[in-house]
Tab-separated table of C-alpha atoms in Angstrom:
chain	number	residue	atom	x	y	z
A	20	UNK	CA	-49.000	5.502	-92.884
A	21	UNK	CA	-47.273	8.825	-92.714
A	22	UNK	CA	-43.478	8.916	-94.054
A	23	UNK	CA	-40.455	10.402	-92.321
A	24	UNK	CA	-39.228	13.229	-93.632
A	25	UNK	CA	-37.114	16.584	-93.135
A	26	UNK	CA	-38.737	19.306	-92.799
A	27	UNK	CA	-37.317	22.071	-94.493
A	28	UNK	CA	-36.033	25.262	-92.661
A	29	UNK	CA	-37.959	28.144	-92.499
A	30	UNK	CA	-36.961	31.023	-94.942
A	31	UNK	CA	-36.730	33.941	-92.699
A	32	UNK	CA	-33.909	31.510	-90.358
A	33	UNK	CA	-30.319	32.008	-91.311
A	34	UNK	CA	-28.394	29.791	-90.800
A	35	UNK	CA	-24.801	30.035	-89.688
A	36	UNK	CA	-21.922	29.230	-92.283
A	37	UNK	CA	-20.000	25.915	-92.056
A	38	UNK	CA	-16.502	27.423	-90.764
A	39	UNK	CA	-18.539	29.153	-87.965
A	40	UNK	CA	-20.512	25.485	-87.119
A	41	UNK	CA	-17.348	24.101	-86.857
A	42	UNK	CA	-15.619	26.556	-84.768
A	43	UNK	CA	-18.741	25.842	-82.544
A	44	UNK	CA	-18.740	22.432	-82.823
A	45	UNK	CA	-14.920	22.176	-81.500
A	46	UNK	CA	-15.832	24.536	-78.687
A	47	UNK	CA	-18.701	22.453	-77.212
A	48	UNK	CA	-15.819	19.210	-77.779
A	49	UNK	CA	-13.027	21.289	-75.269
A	50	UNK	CA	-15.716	22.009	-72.965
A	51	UNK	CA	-16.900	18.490	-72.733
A	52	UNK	CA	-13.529	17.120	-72.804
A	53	UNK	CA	-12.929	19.333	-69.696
A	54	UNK	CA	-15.840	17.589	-67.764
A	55	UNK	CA	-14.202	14.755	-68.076
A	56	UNK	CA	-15.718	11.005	-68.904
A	57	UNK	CA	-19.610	10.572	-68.119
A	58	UNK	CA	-20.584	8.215	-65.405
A	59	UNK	CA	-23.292	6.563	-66.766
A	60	UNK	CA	-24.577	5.146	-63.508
A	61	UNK	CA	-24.967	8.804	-62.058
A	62	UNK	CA	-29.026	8.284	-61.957
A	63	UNK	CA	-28.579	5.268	-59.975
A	64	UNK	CA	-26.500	6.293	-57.466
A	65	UNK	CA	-28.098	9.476	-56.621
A	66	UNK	CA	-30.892	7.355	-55.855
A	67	UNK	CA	-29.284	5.416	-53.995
A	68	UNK	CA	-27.489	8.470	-51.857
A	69	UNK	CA	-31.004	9.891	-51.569
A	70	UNK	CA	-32.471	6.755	-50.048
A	71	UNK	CA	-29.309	6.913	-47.738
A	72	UNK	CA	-29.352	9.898	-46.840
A	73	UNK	CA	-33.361	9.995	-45.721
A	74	UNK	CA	-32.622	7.017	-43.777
A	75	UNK	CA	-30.302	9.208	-41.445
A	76	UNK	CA	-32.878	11.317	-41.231
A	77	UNK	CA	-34.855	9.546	-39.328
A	78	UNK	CA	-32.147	7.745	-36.968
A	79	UNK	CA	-30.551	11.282	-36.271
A	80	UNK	CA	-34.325	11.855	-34.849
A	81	UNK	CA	-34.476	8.444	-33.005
A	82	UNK	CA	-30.866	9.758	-31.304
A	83	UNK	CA	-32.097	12.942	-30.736
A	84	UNK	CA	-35.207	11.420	-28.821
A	85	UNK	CA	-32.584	8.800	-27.070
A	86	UNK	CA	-30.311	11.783	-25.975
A	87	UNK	CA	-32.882	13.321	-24.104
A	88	UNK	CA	-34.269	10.023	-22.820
A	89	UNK	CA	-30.309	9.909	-21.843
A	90	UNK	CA	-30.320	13.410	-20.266
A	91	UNK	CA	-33.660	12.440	-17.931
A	92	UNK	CA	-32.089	9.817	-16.749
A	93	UNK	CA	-28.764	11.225	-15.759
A	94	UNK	CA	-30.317	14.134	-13.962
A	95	UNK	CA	-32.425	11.499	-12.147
A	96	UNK	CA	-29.855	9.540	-10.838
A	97	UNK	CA	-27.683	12.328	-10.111
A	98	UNK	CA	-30.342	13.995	-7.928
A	99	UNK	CA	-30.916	10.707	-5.974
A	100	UNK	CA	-27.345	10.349	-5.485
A	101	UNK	CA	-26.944	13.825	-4.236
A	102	UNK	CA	-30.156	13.062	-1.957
A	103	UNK	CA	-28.809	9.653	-0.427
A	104	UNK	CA	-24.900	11.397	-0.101
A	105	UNK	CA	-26.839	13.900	2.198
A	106	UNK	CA	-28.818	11.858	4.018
A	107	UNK	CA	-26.144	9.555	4.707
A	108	UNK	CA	-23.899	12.716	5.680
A	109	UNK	CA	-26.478	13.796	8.116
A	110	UNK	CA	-26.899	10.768	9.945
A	111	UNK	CA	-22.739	10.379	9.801
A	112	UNK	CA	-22.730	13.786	10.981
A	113	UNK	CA	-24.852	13.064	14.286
A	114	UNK	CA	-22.864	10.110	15.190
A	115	UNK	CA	-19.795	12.124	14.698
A	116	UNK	CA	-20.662	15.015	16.900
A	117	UNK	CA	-21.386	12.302	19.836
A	118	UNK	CA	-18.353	10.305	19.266
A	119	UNK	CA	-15.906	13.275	19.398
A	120	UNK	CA	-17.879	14.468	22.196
A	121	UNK	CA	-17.627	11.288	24.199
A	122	UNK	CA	-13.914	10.903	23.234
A	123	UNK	CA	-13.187	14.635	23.836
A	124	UNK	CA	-14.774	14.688	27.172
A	125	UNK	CA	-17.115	17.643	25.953
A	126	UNK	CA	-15.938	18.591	22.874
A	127	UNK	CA	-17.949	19.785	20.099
A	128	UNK	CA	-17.295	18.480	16.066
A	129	UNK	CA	-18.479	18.652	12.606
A	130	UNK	CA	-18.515	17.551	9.280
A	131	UNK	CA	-19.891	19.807	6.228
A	132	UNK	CA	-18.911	19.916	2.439
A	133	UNK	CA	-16.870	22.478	0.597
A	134	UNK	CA	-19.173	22.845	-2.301
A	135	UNK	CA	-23.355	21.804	-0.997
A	136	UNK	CA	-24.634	22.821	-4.611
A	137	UNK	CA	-22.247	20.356	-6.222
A	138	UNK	CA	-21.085	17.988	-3.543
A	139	UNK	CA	-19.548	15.508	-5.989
A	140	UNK	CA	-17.358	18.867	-7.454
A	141	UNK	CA	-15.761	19.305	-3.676
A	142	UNK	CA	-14.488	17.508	-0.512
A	143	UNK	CA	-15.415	16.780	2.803
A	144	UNK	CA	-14.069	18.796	5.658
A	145	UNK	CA	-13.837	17.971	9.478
A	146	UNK	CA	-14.164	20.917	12.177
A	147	UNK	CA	-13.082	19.889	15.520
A	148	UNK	CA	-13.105	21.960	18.705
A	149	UNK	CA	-11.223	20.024	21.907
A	150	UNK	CA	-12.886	21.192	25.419
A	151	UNK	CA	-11.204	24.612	26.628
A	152	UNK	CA	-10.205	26.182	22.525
A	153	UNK	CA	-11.352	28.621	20.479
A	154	UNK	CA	-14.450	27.754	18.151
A	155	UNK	CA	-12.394	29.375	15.137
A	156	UNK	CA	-9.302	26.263	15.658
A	157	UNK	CA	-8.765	24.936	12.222
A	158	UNK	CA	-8.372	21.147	11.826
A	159	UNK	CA	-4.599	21.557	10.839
A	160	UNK	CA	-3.879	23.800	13.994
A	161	UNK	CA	-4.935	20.546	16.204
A	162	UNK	CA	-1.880	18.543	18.066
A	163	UNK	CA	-1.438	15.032	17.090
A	164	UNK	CA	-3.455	13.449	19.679
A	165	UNK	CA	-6.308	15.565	19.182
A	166	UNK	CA	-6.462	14.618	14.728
A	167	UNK	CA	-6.237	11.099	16.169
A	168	UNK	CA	-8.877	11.551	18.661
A	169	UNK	CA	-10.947	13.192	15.997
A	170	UNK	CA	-10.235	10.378	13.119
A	171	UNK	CA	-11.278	7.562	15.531
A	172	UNK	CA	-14.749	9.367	16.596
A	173	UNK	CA	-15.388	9.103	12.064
A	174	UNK	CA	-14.461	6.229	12.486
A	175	UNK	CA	-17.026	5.072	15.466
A	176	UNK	CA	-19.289	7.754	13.625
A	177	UNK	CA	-19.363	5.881	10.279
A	178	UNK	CA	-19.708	2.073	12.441
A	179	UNK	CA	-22.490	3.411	13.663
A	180	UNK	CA	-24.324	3.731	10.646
A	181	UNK	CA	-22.843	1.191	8.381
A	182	UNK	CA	-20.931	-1.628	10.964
A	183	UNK	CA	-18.601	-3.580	10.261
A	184	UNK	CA	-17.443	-7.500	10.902
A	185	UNK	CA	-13.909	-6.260	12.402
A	186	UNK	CA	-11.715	-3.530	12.500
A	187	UNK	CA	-7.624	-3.598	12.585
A	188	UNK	CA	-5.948	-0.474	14.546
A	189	UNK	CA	-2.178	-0.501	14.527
A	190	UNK	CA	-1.378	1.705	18.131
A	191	UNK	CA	-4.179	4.349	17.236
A	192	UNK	CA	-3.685	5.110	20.994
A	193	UNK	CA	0.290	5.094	21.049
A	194	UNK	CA	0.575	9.348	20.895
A	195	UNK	CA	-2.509	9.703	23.112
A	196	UNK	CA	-2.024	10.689	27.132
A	197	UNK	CA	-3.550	7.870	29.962
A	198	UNK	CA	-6.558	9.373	29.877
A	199	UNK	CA	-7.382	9.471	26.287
A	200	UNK	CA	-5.988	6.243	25.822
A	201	UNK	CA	-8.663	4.920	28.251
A	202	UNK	CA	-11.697	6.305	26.775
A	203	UNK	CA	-10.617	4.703	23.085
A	204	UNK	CA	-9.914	1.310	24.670
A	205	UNK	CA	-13.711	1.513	26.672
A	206	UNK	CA	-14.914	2.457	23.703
A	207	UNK	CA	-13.841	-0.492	21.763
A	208	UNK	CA	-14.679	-2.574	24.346
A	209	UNK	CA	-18.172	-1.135	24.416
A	210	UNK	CA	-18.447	-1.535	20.708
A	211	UNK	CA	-16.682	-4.936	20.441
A	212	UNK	CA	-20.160	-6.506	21.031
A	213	UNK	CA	-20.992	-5.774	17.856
A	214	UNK	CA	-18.067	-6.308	15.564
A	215	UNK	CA	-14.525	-7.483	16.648
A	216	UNK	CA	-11.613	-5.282	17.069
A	217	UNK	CA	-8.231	-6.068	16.400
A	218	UNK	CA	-5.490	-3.940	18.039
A	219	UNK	CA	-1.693	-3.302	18.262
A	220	UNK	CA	-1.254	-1.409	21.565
A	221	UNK	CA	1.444	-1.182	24.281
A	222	UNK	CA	-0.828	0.701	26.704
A	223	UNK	CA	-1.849	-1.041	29.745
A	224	UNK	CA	-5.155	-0.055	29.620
A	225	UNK	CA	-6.025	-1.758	26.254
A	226	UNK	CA	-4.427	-4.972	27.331
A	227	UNK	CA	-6.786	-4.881	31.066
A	228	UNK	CA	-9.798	-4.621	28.660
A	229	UNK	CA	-8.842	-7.136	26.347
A	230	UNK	CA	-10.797	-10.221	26.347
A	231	UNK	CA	-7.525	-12.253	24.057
A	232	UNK	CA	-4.418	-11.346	24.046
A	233	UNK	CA	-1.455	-12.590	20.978
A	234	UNK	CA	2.218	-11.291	22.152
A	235	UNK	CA	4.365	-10.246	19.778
A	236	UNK	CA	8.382	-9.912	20.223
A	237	UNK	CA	11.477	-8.706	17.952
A	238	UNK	CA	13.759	-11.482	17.401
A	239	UNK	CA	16.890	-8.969	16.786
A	240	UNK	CA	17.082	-10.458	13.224
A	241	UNK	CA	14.349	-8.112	11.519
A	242	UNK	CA	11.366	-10.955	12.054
A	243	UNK	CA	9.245	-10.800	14.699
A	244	UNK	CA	8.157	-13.753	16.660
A	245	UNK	CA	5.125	-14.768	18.793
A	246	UNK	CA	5.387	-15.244	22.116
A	247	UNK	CA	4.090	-18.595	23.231
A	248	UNK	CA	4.023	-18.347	26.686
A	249	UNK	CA	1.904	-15.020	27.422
A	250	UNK	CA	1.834	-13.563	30.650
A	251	UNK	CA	-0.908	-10.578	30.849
A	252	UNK	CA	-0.197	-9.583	34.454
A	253	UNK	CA	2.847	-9.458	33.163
A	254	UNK	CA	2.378	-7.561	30.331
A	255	UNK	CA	0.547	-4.933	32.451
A	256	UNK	CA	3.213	-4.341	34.784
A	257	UNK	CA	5.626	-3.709	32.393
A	258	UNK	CA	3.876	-1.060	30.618
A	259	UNK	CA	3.099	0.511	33.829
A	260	UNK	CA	6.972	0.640	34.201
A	261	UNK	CA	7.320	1.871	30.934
A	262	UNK	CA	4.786	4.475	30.814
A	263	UNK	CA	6.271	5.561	34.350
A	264	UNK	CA	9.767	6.668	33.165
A	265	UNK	CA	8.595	9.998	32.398
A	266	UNK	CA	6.406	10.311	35.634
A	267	UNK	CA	7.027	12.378	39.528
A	268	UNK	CA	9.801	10.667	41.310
A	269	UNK	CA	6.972	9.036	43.659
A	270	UNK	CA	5.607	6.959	40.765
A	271	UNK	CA	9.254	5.990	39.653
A	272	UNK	CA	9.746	4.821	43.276
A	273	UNK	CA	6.792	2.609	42.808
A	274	UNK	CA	8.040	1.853	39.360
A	275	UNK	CA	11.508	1.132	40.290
A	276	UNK	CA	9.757	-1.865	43.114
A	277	UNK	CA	7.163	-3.133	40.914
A	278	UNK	CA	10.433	-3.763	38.825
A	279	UNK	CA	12.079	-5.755	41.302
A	280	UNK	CA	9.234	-7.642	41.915
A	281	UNK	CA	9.085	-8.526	38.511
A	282	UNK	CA	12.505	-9.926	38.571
A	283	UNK	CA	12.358	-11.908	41.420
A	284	UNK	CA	9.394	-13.867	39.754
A	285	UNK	CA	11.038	-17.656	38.579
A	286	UNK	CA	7.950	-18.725	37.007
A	287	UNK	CA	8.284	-16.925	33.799
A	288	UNK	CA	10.299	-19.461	31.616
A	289	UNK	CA	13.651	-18.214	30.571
A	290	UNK	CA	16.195	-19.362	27.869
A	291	UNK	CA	18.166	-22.818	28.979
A	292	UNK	CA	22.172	-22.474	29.107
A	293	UNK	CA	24.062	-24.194	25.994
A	294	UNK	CA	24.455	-27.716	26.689
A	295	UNK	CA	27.694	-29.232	25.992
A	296	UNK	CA	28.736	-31.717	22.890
A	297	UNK	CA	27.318	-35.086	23.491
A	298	UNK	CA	30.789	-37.598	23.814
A	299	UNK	CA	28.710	-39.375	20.852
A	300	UNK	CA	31.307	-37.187	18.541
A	301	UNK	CA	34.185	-38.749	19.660
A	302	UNK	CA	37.598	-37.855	17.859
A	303	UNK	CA	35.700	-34.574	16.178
A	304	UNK	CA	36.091	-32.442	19.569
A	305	UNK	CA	39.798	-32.639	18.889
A	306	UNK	CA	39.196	-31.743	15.867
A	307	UNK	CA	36.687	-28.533	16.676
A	308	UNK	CA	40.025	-27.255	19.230
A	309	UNK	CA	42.135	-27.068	16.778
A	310	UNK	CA	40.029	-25.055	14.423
A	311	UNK	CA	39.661	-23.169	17.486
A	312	UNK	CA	43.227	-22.780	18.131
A	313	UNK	CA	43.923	-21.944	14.391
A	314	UNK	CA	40.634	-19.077	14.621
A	315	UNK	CA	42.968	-17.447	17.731
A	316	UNK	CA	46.310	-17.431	16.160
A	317	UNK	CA	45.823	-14.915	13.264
A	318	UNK	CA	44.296	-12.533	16.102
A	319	UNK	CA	46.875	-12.772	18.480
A	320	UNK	CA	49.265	-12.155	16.166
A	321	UNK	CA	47.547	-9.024	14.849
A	322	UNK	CA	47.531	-7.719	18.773
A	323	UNK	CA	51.408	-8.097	18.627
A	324	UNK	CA	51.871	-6.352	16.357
A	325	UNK	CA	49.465	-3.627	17.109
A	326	UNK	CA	51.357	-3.363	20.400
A	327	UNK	CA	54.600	-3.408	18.314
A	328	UNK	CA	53.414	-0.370	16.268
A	329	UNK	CA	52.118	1.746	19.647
A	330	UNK	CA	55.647	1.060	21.070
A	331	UNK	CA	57.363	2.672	17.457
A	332	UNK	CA	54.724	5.461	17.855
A	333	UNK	CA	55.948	6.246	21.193
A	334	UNK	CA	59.411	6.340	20.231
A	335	UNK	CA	59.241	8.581	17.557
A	336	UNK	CA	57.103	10.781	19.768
A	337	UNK	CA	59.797	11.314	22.185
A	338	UNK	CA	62.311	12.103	19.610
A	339	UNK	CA	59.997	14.886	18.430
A	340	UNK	CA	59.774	16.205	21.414
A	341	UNK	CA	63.557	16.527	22.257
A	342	UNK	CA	64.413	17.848	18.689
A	343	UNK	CA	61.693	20.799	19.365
A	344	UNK	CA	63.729	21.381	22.862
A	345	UNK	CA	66.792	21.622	21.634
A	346	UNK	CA	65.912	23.739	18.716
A	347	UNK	CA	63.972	26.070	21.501
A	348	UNK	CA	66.992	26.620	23.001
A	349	UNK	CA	69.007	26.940	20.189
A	350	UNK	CA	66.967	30.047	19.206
A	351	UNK	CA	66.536	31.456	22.843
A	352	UNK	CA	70.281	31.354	22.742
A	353	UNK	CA	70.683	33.577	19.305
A	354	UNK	CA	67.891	35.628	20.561
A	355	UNK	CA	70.214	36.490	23.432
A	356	UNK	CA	73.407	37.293	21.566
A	357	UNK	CA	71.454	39.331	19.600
A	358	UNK	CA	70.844	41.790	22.176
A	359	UNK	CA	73.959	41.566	23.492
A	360	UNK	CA	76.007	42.569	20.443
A	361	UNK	CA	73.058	45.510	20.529
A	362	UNK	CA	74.196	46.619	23.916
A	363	UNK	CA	77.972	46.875	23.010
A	364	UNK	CA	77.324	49.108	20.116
A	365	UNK	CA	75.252	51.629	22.056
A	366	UNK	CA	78.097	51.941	24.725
């Protein structure tokens, strides 16, 4: 067995003297009381950071490899959405050039995008040419009935590629001329074989194509009412009259007869006269008279005495009016002596 001891120092070290060691000693104690208290667990939770932090390591990898999965994808579906936009723009865009053409009786049309790098970054523009203008017409410069004409052929353009069950137009044709008018009501009729077409119209063209008609009146209250009994000969020949106002004297000649045709026709049913109270009431006739009689007295009696107050206002009139003569010749006089004392002095 070996014992413990001390070793003793070496000669040649010198050592320092106690009020230096304790100078020392009390300057190591403010430095560590300046670190503060020692957290003993310090080992274990830099293991425990280290662990941590190596596991994010390696899911900031898997994210990085998901991003870019991410990215693939996106530029995938992006580029077959900008395919299918085109290709269903391209097909829209040949029905739309032989709608409008059809509708514009030789017109020429066209739809392109603002931005074809980055469709989804711009709109869609229409270019529209009507028969006899100038290829450089913009869309804006177009009269009324020529945007609708040009809004109904996208409209027949994008049926034809993607139909659908019905469509509702509220008078698409009311600002268009006979002719136009005509060619959108064949039209739908052509196309209503396919999908049914729903129309508020007052042209008479659109109802002669028809196949059902629904009539429609105003009731003068705000609420509109069906009409039960619809005639569609009728119909016909009053918007013939109507669309006639505005035509050569000739046509409101034949307008003016078809008119009076119209109103010599009994068989259209009309509204029956008020019939009179049943005698079933009895004593409450009297008793609807008198509030009758008592309704006219407060208004009579107010016409009285309007007339009373026309009859002052007449009266005080004519006073006014001989006060002003008098005082007109009042003045006329004065005038008159006037000159006449003027006279006297000059002689």
């Amino acid at each position: 067995m070996q014992a413990n001891f001390i070793e003793p120092a070496p000669v040649e070290l010198s050592l320092p003297s106690v009020g230096d060691a304790e100078k020392r000693v009390r300057t190591l104690e403010r430095a560590m009381e300046k670190h503060g208290p020692v957290n003993m667990l310090a080992i274990e939770q830099y293991a425990e950071c280290e662990e941590r932090l190596d596991s994010m390591k390696v899911e900031f990898k898997q994210l990085q490899t998901r991003r870019t999965n991410l990215v693939d994808i996106t530029e995938q579906l992006e580029s077959q959405r900008k395919a299918k936009l085109l290709k269903v723009l391209t097909k829209v865009n040949e029905n739309f050039k032989k709608s409008y053409e059809l509708l514009s009786d030789g017109g020429k049309g066209e739809l392109y995008l603002e931005n074809p790098d980055e469709p989804f970054k711009g709109g869609l523009e229409l270019w529209a040419k009507p028969k006899g203008k100038s290829s450089k017409v913009n869309r804006l410069q177009l009269s009324g009935g020529e945007q609708s004409m040009a809004a109904l052929a996208l409209i027949f353009a994008i049926q034809d590629y993607d139909p659908s069950p019905f469509y509702y137009f509220d008078e698409v044709d009311q600002n268009l001329d006979a002719i136009n008018a005509e060619r959108i009501a064949e039209m739908c009729r052509k196309r209503s074989k396919q999908a049914q077409f729903l129309m508020v119209t007052l042209r008479k063209v659109s109802l002669r194509l028809a196949d059902h008609h629904i009539g429609i009146t105003h009731g003068g209250d705000g609420c509109s009412r069906r009409i039960v009994d619809f005639d569609r000969e009728r119909a016909i020949q009053l918007s013939e009259i109507e669309s006639a106002k505005d035509n050569p004297l000739d046509e409101r000649i034949s307008a003016i007869a078809l008119e009076k045709q119209i109103e010599a026709n009994t068989d259209m049913p009309t509204v029956p006269e008020p019939l009179p109270p049943p005698k079933s009431l009895g004593g409450l006739l009297n008793f609807t008279e008198a509030e009758d009689d008592e309704v006219e007295g407060p208004i009579s009696g107010l016409i009285e005495r309007a007339n009373e107050l026309t009859e002052d206002i007449d009266e005080r009139r004519e006073v006014a009016d001989a006060i002003r003569s008098i005082d007109s010749d009042e003045s006329v006089k004065a005038v008159e002596a006037i000159h006449s004392d003027e006279h006297g002095e000059d002689n």
